[in-house]
């Protein structure tokens, strides 16, 4: 079936919500230049209004409509990584509504790599774009606030139901976790900051630009409490979730089962367990393939009536940093095992 871009663009121009696949996760889209349409995103997600949204662009040629004082590094990064899973935080252009930026003077911008997302953005541009002729689609992940991001169209229906005018179905998302976010709005000669690790790594950015984004210590996966009270609970299943080191899995699961709790396991390596878990899922022991399957696996275990989800810890290795970040956030707030 050919995607219904004409209908989708009609909805966007009428201020309605259209969900669409990107290479990372599904987005919940609205005309980024229309504050009332953007307000509908916040209402549908149950998201606090001071949380900024990412604006999706049909190409780097649109950057100057949305940002000002764009540093050379931003052009270099767009050239190297767009379309792709990299979001740039830049100073906002005056026309960008505060509704999109959460009241801040900066805006998050990215050009997604999925053919349906690009098709939609190009059709939107061809039809004259949104308010004031600006052409950007504001789209957070298409989940209820704080929940697991959707990586399939069916997940979007589960999360948001009838609040969305249309869901474009592009099958499962390839990357599976949200884009890397780099803050380039810092002043002077301060290095850019990594705000969210993702598929595109600081190493790749360094290799292309010679500039190494600052990687905050809490993202390195070392010296971090397994269940942290300092991280905002995010990307989380409803079922309490614990991260457990591989060698401790048998003992922890035996203990949980003994206490009568229905226990699900998300493993990465082969496990010989003393007792059967209520549900079990295994993801590949390789970071990119693991990321691709992570949210669908968590969603499945969350839906199968378990009391706890035990997740086998991932290696403390830069290749796993983005996955480790999502797991830490998902486990945050579940307390000690
Ligand atoms: O892969 C992705 O980035 C997906 C797809 C749909 O593009 N989108 C996504 O959006 O993950 P969302 O809203 O779920 O997460 C966006 C993150 C939030 O943590 C937000 O705080 C941050 O981007 N962000 C957006 N604009 C920002 C800004 N101006 N300054 C700092 N952080 C910003
Ligand atoms: Mg999100």
JSON list of N, CA, C and O in Angstrom, two decimals, residues 23-24 54 77 81-82 84-89 108-111 175 177-183 193-205 213-215 219 235 321-322 325-326:
[
{"chain": "A", "resi": 23, "resn": "UNK", "atom": "N", "xyz": [13.77, 6.03, 11.88]},
{"chain": "A", "resi": 23, "resn": "UNK", "atom": "CA", "xyz": [14.71, 4.92, 12.01]},
{"chain": "A", "resi": 23, "resn": "UNK", "atom": "C", "xyz": [14.97, 4.56, 13.48]},
{"chain": "A", "resi": 23, "resn": "UNK", "atom": "O", "xyz": [15.43, 3.46, 13.78]},
{"chain": "A", "resi": 24, "resn": "UNK", "atom": "N", "xyz": [14.64, 5.49, 14.41]},
{"chain": "A", "resi": 24, "resn": "UNK", "atom": "CA", "xyz": [14.88, 5.22, 15.83]},
{"chain": "A", "resi": 24, "resn": "UNK", "atom": "C", "xyz": [13.64, 4.61, 16.49]},
{"chain": "A", "resi": 24, "resn": "UNK", "atom": "O", "xyz": [13.64, 3.44, 16.85]},
{"chain": "A", "resi": 54, "resn": "UNK", "atom": "N", "xyz": [11.58, 17.63, 19.78]},
{"chain": "A", "resi": 54, "resn": "UNK", "atom": "CA", "xyz": [12.50, 17.65, 18.65]},
{"chain": "A", "resi": 54, "resn": "UNK", "atom": "C", "xyz": [11.70, 18.01, 17.39]},
{"chain": "A", "resi": 54, "resn": "UNK", "atom": "O", "xyz": [10.62, 17.46, 17.15]},
{"chain": "A", "resi": 77, "resn": "UNK", "atom": "N", "xyz": [28.18, 18.34, 11.16]},
{"chain": "A", "resi": 77, "resn": "UNK", "atom": "CA", "xyz": [27.48, 17.17, 11.69]},
{"chain": "A", "resi": 77, "resn": "UNK", "atom": "C", "xyz": [26.28, 16.80, 10.81]},
{"chain": "A", "resi": 77, "resn": "UNK", "atom": "O", "xyz": [26.03, 15.63, 10.54]},
{"chain": "A", "resi": 81, "resn": "UNK", "atom": "N", "xyz": [25.98, 13.21, 9.19]},
{"chain": "A", "resi": 81, "resn": "UNK", "atom": "CA", "xyz": [25.09, 12.24, 9.85]},
{"chain": "A", "resi": 81, "resn": "UNK", "atom": "C", "xyz": [23.61, 12.36, 9.47]},
{"chain": "A", "resi": 81, "resn": "UNK", "atom": "O", "xyz": [22.79, 11.56, 9.93]},
{"chain": "A", "resi": 82, "resn": "UNK", "atom": "N", "xyz": [23.22, 13.37, 8.69]},
{"chain": "A", "resi": 82, "resn": "UNK", "atom": "CA", "xyz": [21.81, 13.49, 8.28]},
{"chain": "A", "resi": 82, "resn": "UNK", "atom": "C", "xyz": [21.64, 13.00, 6.86]},
{"chain": "A", "resi": 82, "resn": "UNK", "atom": "O", "xyz": [22.51, 13.27, 6.03]},
{"chain": "A", "resi": 84, "resn": "UNK", "atom": "N", "xyz": [19.66, 10.92, 9.64]},
{"chain": "A", "resi": 84, "resn": "UNK", "atom": "CA", "xyz": [20.15, 9.92, 10.59]},
{"chain": "A", "resi": 84, "resn": "UNK", "atom": "C", "xyz": [19.80, 10.27, 12.02]},
{"chain": "A", "resi": 84, "resn": "UNK", "atom": "O", "xyz": [19.26, 11.33, 12.30]},
{"chain": "A", "resi": 85, "resn": "UNK", "atom": "N", "xyz": [20.14, 9.35, 12.94]},
{"chain": "A", "resi": 85, "resn": "UNK", "atom": "CA", "xyz": [19.68, 9.47, 14.33]},
{"chain": "A", "resi": 85, "resn": "UNK", "atom": "C", "xyz": [20.52, 10.41, 15.19]},
{"chain": "A", "resi": 85, "resn": "UNK", "atom": "O", "xyz": [21.08, 10.01, 16.20]},
{"chain": "A", "resi": 86, "resn": "UNK", "atom": "N", "xyz": [20.65, 11.65, 14.76]},
{"chain": "A", "resi": 86, "resn": "UNK", "atom": "CA", "xyz": [21.41, 12.66, 15.50]},
{"chain": "A", "resi": 86, "resn": "UNK", "atom": "C", "xyz": [20.58, 13.93, 15.61]},
{"chain": "A", "resi": 86, "resn": "UNK", "atom": "O", "xyz": [20.17, 14.50, 14.59]},
{"chain": "A", "resi": 87, "resn": "UNK", "atom": "N", "xyz": [20.33, 14.36, 16.85]},
{"chain": "A", "resi": 87, "resn": "UNK", "atom": "CA", "xyz": [19.59, 15.60, 17.10]},
{"chain": "A", "resi": 87, "resn": "UNK", "atom": "C", "xyz": [20.57, 16.68, 17.55]},
{"chain": "A", "resi": 87, "resn": "UNK", "atom": "O", "xyz": [21.41, 16.43, 18.41]},
{"chain": "A", "resi": 88, "resn": "UNK", "atom": "N", "xyz": [20.45, 17.86, 16.95]},
{"chain": "A", "resi": 88, "resn": "UNK", "atom": "CA", "xyz": [21.33, 18.98, 17.30]},
{"chain": "A", "resi": 88, "resn": "UNK", "atom": "C", "xyz": [20.52, 20.01, 18.09]},
{"chain": "A", "resi": 88, "resn": "UNK", "atom": "O", "xyz": [19.43, 20.40, 17.67]},
{"chain": "A", "resi": 89, "resn": "UNK", "atom": "N", "xyz": [21.05, 20.44, 19.23]},
{"chain": "A", "resi": 89, "resn": "UNK", "atom": "CA", "xyz": [20.42, 21.51, 20.00]},
{"chain": "A", "resi": 89, "resn": "UNK", "atom": "C", "xyz": [21.12, 22.82, 19.63]},
{"chain": "A", "resi": 89, "resn": "UNK", "atom": "O", "xyz": [22.34, 22.96, 19.80]},
{"chain": "A", "resi": 108, "resn": "UNK", "atom": "N", "xyz": [15.67, 21.66, 19.44]},
{"chain": "A", "resi": 108, "resn": "UNK", "atom": "CA", "xyz": [16.27, 20.39, 18.99]},
{"chain": "A", "resi": 108, "resn": "UNK", "atom": "C", "xyz": [15.83, 20.10, 17.56]},
{"chain": "A", "resi": 108, "resn": "UNK", "atom": "O", "xyz": [14.64, 20.15, 17.26]},
{"chain": "A", "resi": 109, "resn": "UNK", "atom": "N", "xyz": [16.80, 19.81, 16.69]},
{"chain": "A", "resi": 109, "resn": "UNK", "atom": "CA", "xyz": [16.49, 19.62, 15.26]},
{"chain": "A", "resi": 109, "resn": "UNK", "atom": "C", "xyz": [17.13, 18.35, 14.75]},
{"chain": "A", "resi": 109, "resn": "UNK", "atom": "O", "xyz": [18.28, 18.04, 15.08]},
{"chain": "A", "resi": 110, "resn": "UNK", "atom": "N", "xyz": [16.37, 17.61, 13.93]},
{"chain": "A", "resi": 110, "resn": "UNK", "atom": "CA", "xyz": [16.99, 16.46, 13.27]},
{"chain": "A", "resi": 110, "resn": "UNK", "atom": "C", "xyz": [16.29, 16.11, 11.97]},
{"chain": "A", "resi": 110, "resn": "UNK", "atom": "O", "xyz": [15.10, 16.39, 11.80]},
{"chain": "A", "resi": 111, "resn": "UNK", "atom": "N", "xyz": [17.05, 15.50, 11.04]},
{"chain": "A", "resi": 111, "resn": "UNK", "atom": "CA", "xyz": [16.49, 14.99, 9.80]},
{"chain": "A", "resi": 111, "resn": "UNK", "atom": "C", "xyz": [16.52, 13.47, 9.90]},
{"chain": "A", "resi": 111, "resn": "UNK", "atom": "O", "xyz": [17.59, 12.86, 9.92]},
{"chain": "A", "resi": 175, "resn": "UNK", "atom": "N", "xyz": [16.76, 1.14, 14.25]},
{"chain": "A", "resi": 175, "resn": "UNK", "atom": "CA", "xyz": [17.70, 1.39, 15.36]},
{"chain": "A", "resi": 175, "resn": "UNK", "atom": "C", "xyz": [17.10, 0.94, 16.69]},
{"chain": "A", "resi": 175, "resn": "UNK", "atom": "O", "xyz": [17.75, 0.26, 17.48]},
{"chain": "A", "resi": 177, "resn": "UNK", "atom": "N", "xyz": [16.28, 2.57, 19.50]},
{"chain": "A", "resi": 177, "resn": "UNK", "atom": "CA", "xyz": [16.34, 3.50, 20.64]},
{"chain": "A", "resi": 177, "resn": "UNK", "atom": "C", "xyz": [16.49, 4.92, 20.07]},
{"chain": "A", "resi": 177, "resn": "UNK", "atom": "O", "xyz": [16.90, 5.10, 18.93]},
{"chain": "A", "resi": 178, "resn": "UNK", "atom": "N", "xyz": [16.16, 5.91, 20.90]},
{"chain": "A", "resi": 178, "resn": "UNK", "atom": "CA", "xyz": [16.06, 7.29, 20.45]},
{"chain": "A", "resi": 178, "resn": "UNK", "atom": "C", "xyz": [17.41, 7.86, 20.01]},
{"chain": "A", "resi": 178, "resn": "UNK", "atom": "O", "xyz": [18.47, 7.38, 20.40]},
{"chain": "A", "resi": 179, "resn": "UNK", "atom": "N", "xyz": [17.32, 8.95, 19.23]},
{"chain": "A", "resi": 179, "resn": "UNK", "atom": "CA", "xyz": [18.51, 9.57, 18.63]},
{"chain": "A", "resi": 179, "resn": "UNK", "atom": "C", "xyz": [19.51, 10.08, 19.68]},
{"chain": "A", "resi": 179, "resn": "UNK", "atom": "O", "xyz": [19.15, 10.42, 20.80]},
{"chain": "A", "resi": 180, "resn": "UNK", "atom": "N", "xyz": [20.75, 10.15, 19.25]},
{"chain": "A", "resi": 180, "resn": "UNK", "atom": "CA", "xyz": [21.82, 10.82, 20.02]},
{"chain": "A", "resi": 180, "resn": "UNK", "atom": "C", "xyz": [21.50, 12.32, 20.04]},
{"chain": "A", "resi": 180, "resn": "UNK", "atom": "O", "xyz": [21.12, 12.88, 19.00]},
{"chain": "A", "resi": 181, "resn": "UNK", "atom": "N", "xyz": [21.64, 12.96, 21.20]},
{"chain": "A", "resi": 181, "resn": "UNK", "atom": "CA", "xyz": [21.41, 14.41, 21.25]},
{"chain": "A", "resi": 181, "resn": "UNK", "atom": "C", "xyz": [22.70, 15.12, 21.63]},
{"chain": "A", "resi": 181, "resn": "UNK", "atom": "O", "xyz": [23.33, 14.81, 22.64]},
{"chain": "A", "resi": 182, "resn": "UNK", "atom": "N", "xyz": [23.10, 16.10, 20.79]},
{"chain": "A", "resi": 182, "resn": "UNK", "atom": "CA", "xyz": [24.30, 16.88, 21.03]},
{"chain": "A", "resi": 182, "resn": "UNK", "atom": "C", "xyz": [23.91, 18.35, 21.18]},
{"chain": "A", "resi": 182, "resn": "UNK", "atom": "O", "xyz": [23.24, 18.91, 20.31]},
{"chain": "A", "resi": 183, "resn": "UNK", "atom": "N", "xyz": [24.33, 18.94, 22.28]},
{"chain": "A", "resi": 183, "resn": "UNK", "atom": "CA", "xyz": [24.03, 20.35, 22.54]},
{"chain": "A", "resi": 183, "resn": "UNK", "atom": "C", "xyz": [25.14, 21.23, 21.97]},
{"chain": "A", "resi": 183, "resn": "UNK", "atom": "O", "xyz": [26.28, 21.19, 22.44]},
{"chain": "A", "resi": 193, "resn": "UNK", "atom": "N", "xyz": [28.05, 19.21, 24.17]},
{"chain": "A", "resi": 193, "resn": "UNK", "atom": "CA", "xyz": [27.73, 18.24, 25.22]},
{"chain": "A", "resi": 193, "resn": "UNK", "atom": "C", "xyz": [26.82, 17.15, 24.70]},
{"chain": "A", "resi": 193, "resn": "UNK", "atom": "O", "xyz": [25.88, 17.42, 23.96]},
{"chain": "A", "resi": 194, "resn": "UNK", "atom": "N", "xyz": [27.10, 15.94, 25.11]},
{"chain": "A", "resi": 194, "resn": "UNK", "atom": "CA", "xyz": [26.22, 14.82, 24.79]},
{"chain": "A", "resi": 194, "resn": "UNK", "atom": "C", "xyz": [25.08, 14.82, 25.80]},
{"chain": "A", "resi": 194, "resn": "UNK", "atom": "O", "xyz": [25.31, 14.63, 26.99]},
{"chain": "A", "resi": 195, "resn": "UNK", "atom": "N", "xyz": [23.86, 15.05, 25.33]},
{"chain": "A", "resi": 195, "resn": "UNK", "atom": "CA", "xyz": [22.72, 15.06, 26.26]},
{"chain": "A", "resi": 195, "resn": "UNK", "atom": "C", "xyz": [22.03, 13.71, 26.35]},
{"chain": "A", "resi": 195, "resn": "UNK", "atom": "O", "xyz": [21.37, 13.41, 27.33]},
{"chain": "A", "resi": 196, "resn": "UNK", "atom": "N", "xyz": [22.14, 12.93, 25.27]},
{"chain": "A", "resi": 196, "resn": "UNK", "atom": "CA", "xyz": [21.54, 11.59, 25.29]},
{"chain": "A", "resi": 196, "resn": "UNK", "atom": "C", "xyz": [22.37, 10.71, 24.37]},
{"chain": "A", "resi": 196, "resn": "UNK", "atom": "O", "xyz": [22.53, 11.04, 23.20]},
{"chain": "A", "resi": 197, "resn": "UNK", "atom": "N", "xyz": [22.94, 9.60, 24.88]},
{"chain": "A", "resi": 197, "resn": "UNK", "atom": "CA", "xyz": [23.70, 8.72, 24.00]},
{"chain": "A", "resi": 197, "resn": "UNK", "atom": "C", "xyz": [22.75, 7.96, 23.08]},
{"chain": "A", "resi": 197, "resn": "UNK", "atom": "O", "xyz": [21.60, 7.72, 23.42]},
{"chain": "A", "resi": 198, "resn": "UNK", "atom": "N", "xyz": [23.24, 7.58, 21.92]},
{"chain": "A", "resi": 198, "resn": "UNK", "atom": "CA", "xyz": [22.40, 6.85, 20.97]},
{"chain": "A", "resi": 198, "resn": "UNK", "atom": "C", "xyz": [23.26, 6.10, 19.99]},
{"chain": "A", "resi": 198, "resn": "UNK", "atom": "O", "xyz": [24.46, 5.88, 20.23]},
{"chain": "A", "resi": 199, "resn": "UNK", "atom": "N", "xyz": [22.66, 5.76, 18.87]},
{"chain": "A", "resi": 199, "resn": "UNK", "atom": "CA", "xyz": [23.32, 4.95, 17.85]},
{"chain": "A", "resi": 199, "resn": "UNK", "atom": "C", "xyz": [24.59, 5.64, 17.32]},
{"chain": "A", "resi": 199, "resn": "UNK", "atom": "O", "xyz": [25.60, 5.00, 17.06]},
{"chain": "A", "resi": 200, "resn": "UNK", "atom": "N", "xyz": [24.54, 6.96, 17.17]},
{"chain": "A", "resi": 200, "resn": "UNK", "atom": "CA", "xyz": [25.74, 7.70, 16.73]},
{"chain": "A", "resi": 200, "resn": "UNK", "atom": "C", "xyz": [26.53, 8.07, 17.98]},
{"chain": "A", "resi": 200, "resn": "UNK", "atom": "O", "xyz": [26.02, 8.73, 18.88]},
{"chain": "A", "resi": 201, "resn": "UNK", "atom": "N", "xyz": [27.79, 7.61, 18.01]},
{"chain": "A", "resi": 201, "resn": "UNK", "atom": "CA", "xyz": [28.57, 7.72, 19.25]},
{"chain": "A", "resi": 201, "resn": "UNK", "atom": "C", "xyz": [29.49, 8.94, 19.23]},
{"chain": "A", "resi": 201, "resn": "UNK", "atom": "O", "xyz": [29.84, 9.44, 18.15]},
{"chain": "A", "resi": 202, "resn": "UNK", "atom": "N", "xyz": [29.93, 9.40, 20.41]},
{"chain": "A", "resi": 202, "resn": "UNK", "atom": "CA", "xyz": [30.90, 10.49, 20.48]},
{"chain": "A", "resi": 202, "resn": "UNK", "atom": "C", "xyz": [32.17, 10.17, 19.67]},
{"chain": "A", "resi": 202, "resn": "UNK", "atom": "O", "xyz": [32.77, 11.06, 19.08]},
{"chain": "A", "resi": 203, "resn": "UNK", "atom": "N", "xyz": [32.55, 8.89, 19.64]},
{"chain": "A", "resi": 203, "resn": "UNK", "atom": "CA", "xyz": [33.73, 8.48, 18.88]},
{"chain": "A", "resi": 203, "resn": "UNK", "atom": "C", "xyz": [33.54, 8.77, 17.38]},
{"chain": "A", "resi": 203, "resn": "UNK", "atom": "O", "xyz": [34.44, 9.25, 16.71]},
{"chain": "A", "resi": 204, "resn": "UNK", "atom": "N", "xyz": [32.33, 8.44, 16.87]},
{"chain": "A", "resi": 204, "resn": "UNK", "atom": "CA", "xyz": [32.05, 8.71, 15.45]},
{"chain": "A", "resi": 204, "resn": "UNK", "atom": "C", "xyz": [32.08, 10.21, 15.18]},
{"chain": "A", "resi": 204, "resn": "UNK", "atom": "O", "xyz": [32.57, 10.65, 14.14]},
{"chain": "A", "resi": 205, "resn": "UNK", "atom": "N", "xyz": [31.55, 10.98, 16.11]},
{"chain": "A", "resi": 205, "resn": "UNK", "atom": "CA", "xyz": [31.53, 12.43, 15.94]},
{"chain": "A", "resi": 205, "resn": "UNK", "atom": "C", "xyz": [32.96, 12.98, 15.95]},
{"chain": "A", "resi": 205, "resn": "UNK", "atom": "O", "xyz": [33.33, 13.81, 15.13]},
{"chain": "A", "resi": 213, "resn": "UNK", "atom": "N", "xyz": [32.60, 15.37, 21.87]},
{"chain": "A", "resi": 213, "resn": "UNK", "atom": "CA", "xyz": [31.55, 15.87, 22.76]},
{"chain": "A", "resi": 213, "resn": "UNK", "atom": "C", "xyz": [31.82, 15.44, 24.19]},
{"chain": "A", "resi": 213, "resn": "UNK", "atom": "O", "xyz": [32.32, 14.34, 24.42]},
{"chain": "A", "resi": 214, "resn": "UNK", "atom": "N", "xyz": [31.52, 16.32, 25.11]},
{"chain": "A", "resi": 214, "resn": "UNK", "atom": "CA", "xyz": [31.70, 16.02, 26.53]},
{"chain": "A", "resi": 214, "resn": "UNK", "atom": "C", "xyz": [30.67, 14.98, 26.94]},
{"chain": "A", "resi": 214, "resn": "UNK", "atom": "O", "xyz": [29.48, 15.14, 26.69]},
{"chain": "A", "resi": 215, "resn": "UNK", "atom": "N", "xyz": [31.16, 13.96, 27.58]},
{"chain": "A", "resi": 215, "resn": "UNK", "atom": "CA", "xyz": [30.29, 12.84, 27.94]},
{"chain": "A", "resi": 215, "resn": "UNK", "atom": "C", "xyz": [30.10, 12.84, 29.44]},
{"chain": "A", "resi": 215, "resn": "UNK", "atom": "O", "xyz": [31.00, 12.45, 30.18]},
{"chain": "A", "resi": 219, "resn": "UNK", "atom": "N", "xyz": [26.80, 8.92, 32.33]},
{"chain": "A", "resi": 219, "resn": "UNK", "atom": "CA", "xyz": [26.42, 8.13, 31.16]},
{"chain": "A", "resi": 219, "resn": "UNK", "atom": "C", "xyz": [27.45, 7.04, 30.83]},
{"chain": "A", "resi": 219, "resn": "UNK", "atom": "O", "xyz": [27.24, 6.25, 29.92]},
{"chain": "A", "resi": 235, "resn": "UNK", "atom": "N", "xyz": [11.32, 5.89, 30.04]},
{"chain": "A", "resi": 235, "resn": "UNK", "atom": "CA", "xyz": [11.37, 4.71, 29.18]},
{"chain": "A", "resi": 235, "resn": "UNK", "atom": "C", "xyz": [11.02, 3.46, 29.98]},
{"chain": "A", "resi": 235, "resn": "UNK", "atom": "O", "xyz": [11.60, 2.40, 29.80]},
{"chain": "A", "resi": 321, "resn": "UNK", "atom": "N", "xyz": [26.86, 1.90, 25.67]},
{"chain": "A", "resi": 321, "resn": "UNK", "atom": "CA", "xyz": [26.49, 3.04, 26.51]},
{"chain": "A", "resi": 321, "resn": "UNK", "atom": "C", "xyz": [25.04, 3.48, 26.33]},
{"chain": "A", "resi": 321, "resn": "UNK", "atom": "O", "xyz": [24.35, 3.78, 27.30]},
{"chain": "A", "resi": 322, "resn": "UNK", "atom": "N", "xyz": [24.56, 3.53, 25.08]},
{"chain": "A", "resi": 322, "resn": "UNK", "atom": "CA", "xyz": [23.19, 4.01, 24.84]},
{"chain": "A", "resi": 322, "resn": "UNK", "atom": "C", "xyz": [22.17, 3.04, 25.43]},
{"chain": "A", "resi": 322, "resn": "UNK", "atom": "O", "xyz": [21.20, 3.45, 26.06]},
{"chain": "A", "resi": 325, "resn": "UNK", "atom": "N", "xyz": [22.22, 3.29, 29.22]},
{"chain": "A", "resi": 325, "resn": "UNK", "atom": "CA", "xyz": [21.49, 4.49, 29.64]},
{"chain": "A", "resi": 325, "resn": "UNK", "atom": "C", "xyz": [19.99, 4.23, 29.69]},
{"chain": "A", "resi": 325, "resn": "UNK", "atom": "O", "xyz": [19.33, 4.57, 30.67]},
{"chain": "A", "resi": 326, "resn": "UNK", "atom": "N", "xyz": [19.44, 3.59, 28.65]},
{"chain": "A", "resi": 326, "resn": "UNK", "atom": "CA", "xyz": [17.99, 3.33, 28.63]},
{"chain": "A", "resi": 326, "resn": "UNK", "atom": "C", "xyz": [17.60, 2.34, 29.73]},
{"chain": "A", "resi": 326, "resn": "UNK", "atom": "O", "xyz": [16.55, 2.48, 30.36]}
]
